[in-house]
Amino acid sequence: KQEVTQIPAALSVPEGENLVLNCSFTDSAIYNLQWFRQDPGKGLTSLLLIQSSQREQTSGRLNASLDKSSGRSTLYIAASQPGDSATYLCAVRPSTAGNKLTFGGGTRVLVKP
Amino acid sequence: DAGVIQSPRHEVTEMGQEVTLRCKPISGHDYLFWYRQTMMRGLELLIYFNNNVPIDDSGMPEDRFSAKMPNASFSTLKIQPSEPRDSAVYFCASGKRGEKLFFGSGTQLSVL
């Protein structure tokens, strides 16, 4: 059974510092991995999707890497801003039939001005 | 597109009452998911549909929960009878296979 872990559960950084968020998964047979952002009281917004054949994806200040063999993904957010404060979740989709995502517990980020 | 639309936004009900949550997925998406989120257990997949057909309902807690998708533009999640432990935020999400998943804003359910 796939398990997805995100450590730490919470993180606080001063504005301008780079953020590094970690995601690990136990079964390397994945189809893709997504990073989501969730603001309080809101739904999840997909930030980046990395296919299993890719090593990284970039969008603006966000960069996500994937190391399938070691079961790890990292989300980097450059030059953090207070508006980046949110909970970030990663989710993996198995390479077997089906379209079920397994989510990590999330990392709650606070960027202090 | 307006995104995934869920209603109601908030629902407060008494134990034993029937609760119906509604979802309109994004047009063209052939997968629809129902998730439940609590502080204790995080995000849990309840059930998902492909082309209106339920594919995996192994996450549905018990027989009190049922979900339907009568057509490509509408789905319901019903709880009957509701219990206090069902209190959570229920999310609907839609997508295409292998692509990004889009979530609705959720329904905050409180069962007193």
Short mmCIF file of C-alpha atoms in Angstrom, two decimals:
data_model
loop_
_atom_site.label_atom_id
_atom_site.label_comp_id
_atom_site.label_asym_id
_atom_site.label_seq_id
_atom_site.Cartn_x
_atom_site.Cartn_y
_atom_site.Cartn_z
CA LYS A 1 0.00 0.00 0.00
CA GLN A 2 1.39 3.39 -1.00
CA GLU A 3 2.22 5.75 1.86
CA VAL A 4 3.12 9.41 1.35
CA THR A 5 4.89 11.39 4.04
CA GLN A 6 5.66 15.08 4.30
CA ILE A 7 8.14 16.31 6.87
CA PRO A 8 8.11 18.76 8.54
CA ALA A 9 4.42 19.23 9.27
CA ALA A 10 4.98 22.96 9.74
CA LEU A 11 7.62 25.45 8.70
CA SER A 12 8.18 29.14 9.40
CA VAL A 13 10.64 31.29 7.42
CA PRO A 14 11.37 35.01 7.03
CA GLU A 15 10.31 36.69 3.82
CA GLY A 16 12.86 36.35 1.02
CA GLU A 17 14.23 33.02 2.15
CA ASN A 18 13.96 30.02 -0.20
CA LEU A 19 11.51 27.31 0.83
CA VAL A 20 12.28 23.60 0.53
CA LEU A 21 9.39 21.20 1.04
CA ASN A 22 9.86 17.44 1.10
CA CYS A 23 7.65 14.56 0.05
CA SER A 24 8.50 10.87 0.28
CA PHE A 25 6.58 7.83 -0.96
CA THR A 26 7.05 4.13 -0.32
CA ASP A 27 6.14 2.60 -3.70
CA SER A 28 8.21 3.88 -6.62
CA ALA A 29 5.73 2.52 -9.19
CA ILE A 30 4.05 5.85 -9.78
CA TYR A 31 2.48 7.41 -12.87
CA ASN A 32 2.91 11.00 -11.74
CA LEU A 33 3.18 13.25 -8.69
CA GLN A 34 1.35 16.51 -8.04
CA TRP A 35 1.99 19.36 -5.66
CA PHE A 36 -1.02 21.25 -4.35
CA ARG A 37 -1.54 24.40 -2.34
CA GLN A 38 -4.41 24.80 0.13
CA ASP A 39 -5.37 28.10 1.72
CA PRO A 40 -7.42 28.06 4.96
CA GLY A 41 -11.07 27.31 4.27
CA LYS A 42 -10.46 26.68 0.60
CA GLY A 43 -10.03 23.78 -1.77
CA LEU A 44 -6.76 22.51 -3.18
CA THR A 45 -5.07 24.15 -6.15
CA SER A 46 -2.73 22.09 -8.30
CA LEU A 47 0.66 23.81 -8.64
CA LEU A 48 2.82 21.38 -10.55
CA LEU A 49 2.46 17.92 -12.02
CA ILE A 50 5.53 15.78 -12.73
CA GLN A 51 5.20 12.70 -14.90
CA SER A 52 7.20 9.64 -13.82
CA SER A 53 9.52 10.06 -16.82
CA GLN A 54 10.41 13.63 -15.82
CA ARG A 55 12.99 14.83 -13.31
CA GLU A 56 11.57 18.27 -12.66
CA GLN A 57 8.93 20.85 -13.49
CA THR A 58 9.10 24.62 -13.16
CA SER A 59 6.52 27.36 -12.96
CA GLY A 60 7.67 30.85 -12.08
CA ARG A 61 9.28 30.78 -8.63
CA LEU A 62 8.26 27.14 -8.14
CA ASN A 63 10.39 24.15 -9.04
CA ALA A 64 9.56 20.54 -8.24
CA SER A 65 11.99 17.66 -8.60
CA LEU A 66 11.28 13.95 -8.66
CA ASP A 67 13.60 11.07 -7.80
CA LYS A 68 11.43 8.03 -8.38
CA SER A 69 14.02 5.43 -7.43
CA SER A 70 14.51 6.92 -3.98
CA GLY A 71 10.83 7.74 -3.54
CA ARG A 72 11.28 11.48 -3.08
CA SER A 73 10.09 14.78 -4.45
CA THR A 74 11.05 18.28 -3.40
CA LEU A 75 9.20 21.53 -3.99
CA TYR A 76 11.38 24.65 -4.04
CA ILE A 77 9.86 28.09 -3.74
CA ALA A 78 12.37 30.85 -4.46
CA ALA A 79 12.37 34.19 -2.65
CA SER A 80 9.35 33.42 -0.46
CA GLN A 81 6.65 36.03 0.09
CA PRO A 82 3.94 36.32 2.78
CA GLY A 83 1.42 35.35 0.10
CA ASP A 84 3.11 31.93 -0.11
CA SER A 85 1.79 31.13 3.38
CA ALA A 86 -0.46 28.08 2.97
CA THR A 87 -0.45 24.31 3.35
CA TYR A 88 1.35 22.41 0.61
CA LEU A 89 0.39 18.82 -0.15
CA CYS A 90 1.92 16.28 -2.48
CA ALA A 91 -0.01 13.40 -4.03
CA VAL A 92 1.10 10.40 -6.08
CA ARG A 93 -0.81 8.45 -8.67
CA PRO A 94 0.02 4.77 -9.13
CA SER A 95 1.23 3.39 -12.43
CA THR A 96 -1.26 0.57 -12.19
CA ALA A 97 -4.78 0.87 -13.56
CA GLY A 98 -6.96 3.49 -11.96
CA ASN A 99 -6.61 7.18 -11.26
CA LYS A 100 -6.48 7.23 -7.46
CA LEU A 101 -4.22 9.77 -5.76
CA THR A 102 -2.61 9.14 -2.38
CA PHE A 103 -1.99 12.37 -0.46
CA GLY A 104 0.62 13.28 2.08
CA GLY A 105 -0.39 15.02 5.28
CA GLY A 106 0.88 18.38 4.07
CA THR A 107 3.37 20.98 5.28
CA ARG A 108 1.93 24.17 6.75
CA VAL A 109 4.10 27.12 5.72
CA LEU A 110 4.22 30.55 7.31
CA VAL A 111 6.29 33.28 5.64
CA LYS A 112 6.88 36.13 8.06
CA PRO A 113 7.19 39.69 6.71
CA ASP B 1 -15.04 27.54 -17.07
CA ALA B 2 -16.29 28.19 -13.54
CA GLY B 3 -14.33 25.32 -12.09
CA VAL B 4 -15.71 22.53 -9.93
CA ILE B 5 -18.85 23.75 -8.20
CA GLN B 6 -20.01 22.34 -4.89
CA SER B 7 -23.12 23.05 -2.88
CA PRO B 8 -23.96 23.82 -0.22
CA ARG B 9 -20.90 25.64 1.05
CA HIS B 10 -21.86 24.97 4.66
CA GLU B 11 -24.30 22.48 6.11
CA VAL B 12 -25.33 22.20 9.75
CA THR B 13 -27.66 19.36 10.62
CA GLU B 14 -28.73 17.23 13.53
CA MET B 15 -27.71 13.66 14.10
CA GLY B 16 -29.96 11.24 12.26
CA GLN B 17 -30.86 13.61 9.44
CA GLU B 18 -30.15 12.95 5.78
CA VAL B 19 -27.48 15.10 4.16
CA THR B 20 -26.96 15.50 0.41
CA LEU B 21 -23.87 17.14 -1.02
CA ARG B 22 -23.75 18.19 -4.67
CA CYS B 23 -21.01 18.59 -7.23
CA LYS B 24 -20.77 19.87 -10.79
CA PRO B 25 -17.44 18.87 -12.38
CA ILE B 26 -15.59 20.78 -15.07
CA SER B 27 -17.02 20.08 -18.49
CA GLY B 28 -14.98 17.52 -20.42
CA HIS B 29 -13.46 15.89 -17.34
CA ASP B 30 -14.14 12.15 -17.24
CA TYR B 31 -13.01 11.49 -13.66
CA LEU B 32 -14.81 12.67 -10.55
CA PHE B 33 -13.61 12.17 -6.97
CA TRP B 34 -15.16 12.66 -3.54
CA TYR B 35 -12.71 13.35 -0.69
CA ARG B 36 -13.19 14.02 3.00
CA GLN B 37 -10.76 16.12 5.02
CA THR B 38 -10.36 16.21 8.81
CA MET B 39 -7.57 17.40 11.06
CA MET B 40 -7.06 13.91 12.43
CA ARG B 41 -7.04 11.91 9.20
CA GLY B 42 -6.14 14.42 6.51
CA LEU B 43 -7.54 13.89 3.02
CA GLU B 44 -9.30 10.58 2.47
CA LEU B 45 -10.63 9.37 -0.87
CA LEU B 46 -14.20 8.16 -0.47
CA ILE B 47 -15.12 7.16 -4.03
CA TYR B 48 -14.28 7.99 -7.61
CA PHE B 49 -16.09 7.71 -10.94
CA ASN B 50 -14.88 7.33 -14.49
CA ASN B 51 -17.36 8.22 -17.22
CA ASN B 52 -20.13 8.28 -14.61
CA VAL B 53 -19.36 4.73 -13.42
CA PRO B 54 -18.15 4.14 -9.85
CA ILE B 55 -14.67 2.61 -10.04
CA ASP B 56 -13.49 2.43 -6.45
CA ASP B 57 -15.69 2.95 -3.41
CA SER B 58 -13.41 1.23 -0.93
CA GLY B 59 -13.03 4.48 1.01
CA MET B 60 -16.73 4.88 1.73
CA PRO B 61 -16.90 4.50 5.52
CA GLU B 62 -20.07 2.43 5.75
CA ASP B 63 -23.49 1.82 4.29
CA ARG B 64 -24.72 5.18 5.52
CA PHE B 65 -22.73 6.78 2.70
CA SER B 66 -23.79 6.56 -0.93
CA ALA B 67 -22.73 8.41 -4.08
CA LYS B 68 -24.27 8.73 -7.52
CA MET B 69 -23.34 10.25 -10.82
CA PRO B 70 -26.44 10.21 -13.04
CA ASN B 71 -24.71 12.17 -15.82
CA ALA B 72 -21.39 13.75 -16.73
CA SER B 73 -22.27 17.09 -15.15
CA PHE B 74 -23.63 16.14 -11.74
CA SER B 75 -22.81 13.98 -8.74
CA THR B 76 -24.21 13.63 -5.23
CA LEU B 77 -22.86 12.25 -1.98
CA LYS B 78 -25.53 11.27 0.50
CA ILE B 79 -25.21 10.46 4.20
CA GLN B 80 -28.23 8.82 5.82
CA PRO B 81 -28.45 8.86 8.79
CA SER B 82 -25.76 11.41 9.63
CA GLU B 83 -23.65 11.15 12.80
CA PRO B 84 -21.42 13.68 14.61
CA ARG B 85 -18.29 11.79 13.48
CA ASP B 86 -19.22 12.61 9.88
CA SER B 87 -18.39 16.26 10.54
CA ALA B 88 -15.64 17.23 8.08
CA VAL B 89 -14.98 19.15 4.89
CA TYR B 90 -16.10 17.21 1.84
CA PHE B 91 -14.38 17.98 -1.44
CA CYS B 92 -15.31 17.08 -4.97
CA ALA B 93 -12.57 17.05 -7.63
CA SER B 94 -12.52 16.36 -11.35
CA GLY B 95 -9.89 15.73 -13.98
CA LYS B 96 -8.72 13.77 -16.96
CA ARG B 97 -6.51 10.71 -16.65
CA GLY B 98 -2.90 11.61 -16.02
CA GLU B 99 -3.60 15.34 -15.83
CA LYS B 100 -3.98 17.88 -13.03
CA LEU B 101 -6.82 17.42 -10.58
CA PHE B 102 -9.16 20.36 -9.93
CA PHE B 103 -10.90 20.72 -6.59
CA GLY B 104 -14.09 22.48 -5.61
CA SER B 105 -14.24 24.81 -2.61
CA GLY B 106 -15.68 22.09 -0.42
CA THR B 107 -18.72 21.64 1.82
CA GLN B 108 -18.15 22.20 5.54
CA LEU B 109 -20.46 19.68 7.24
CA SER B 110 -21.30 19.92 10.93
CA VAL B 111 -23.48 17.22 12.47
CA LEU B 112 -24.72 18.16 15.94
#
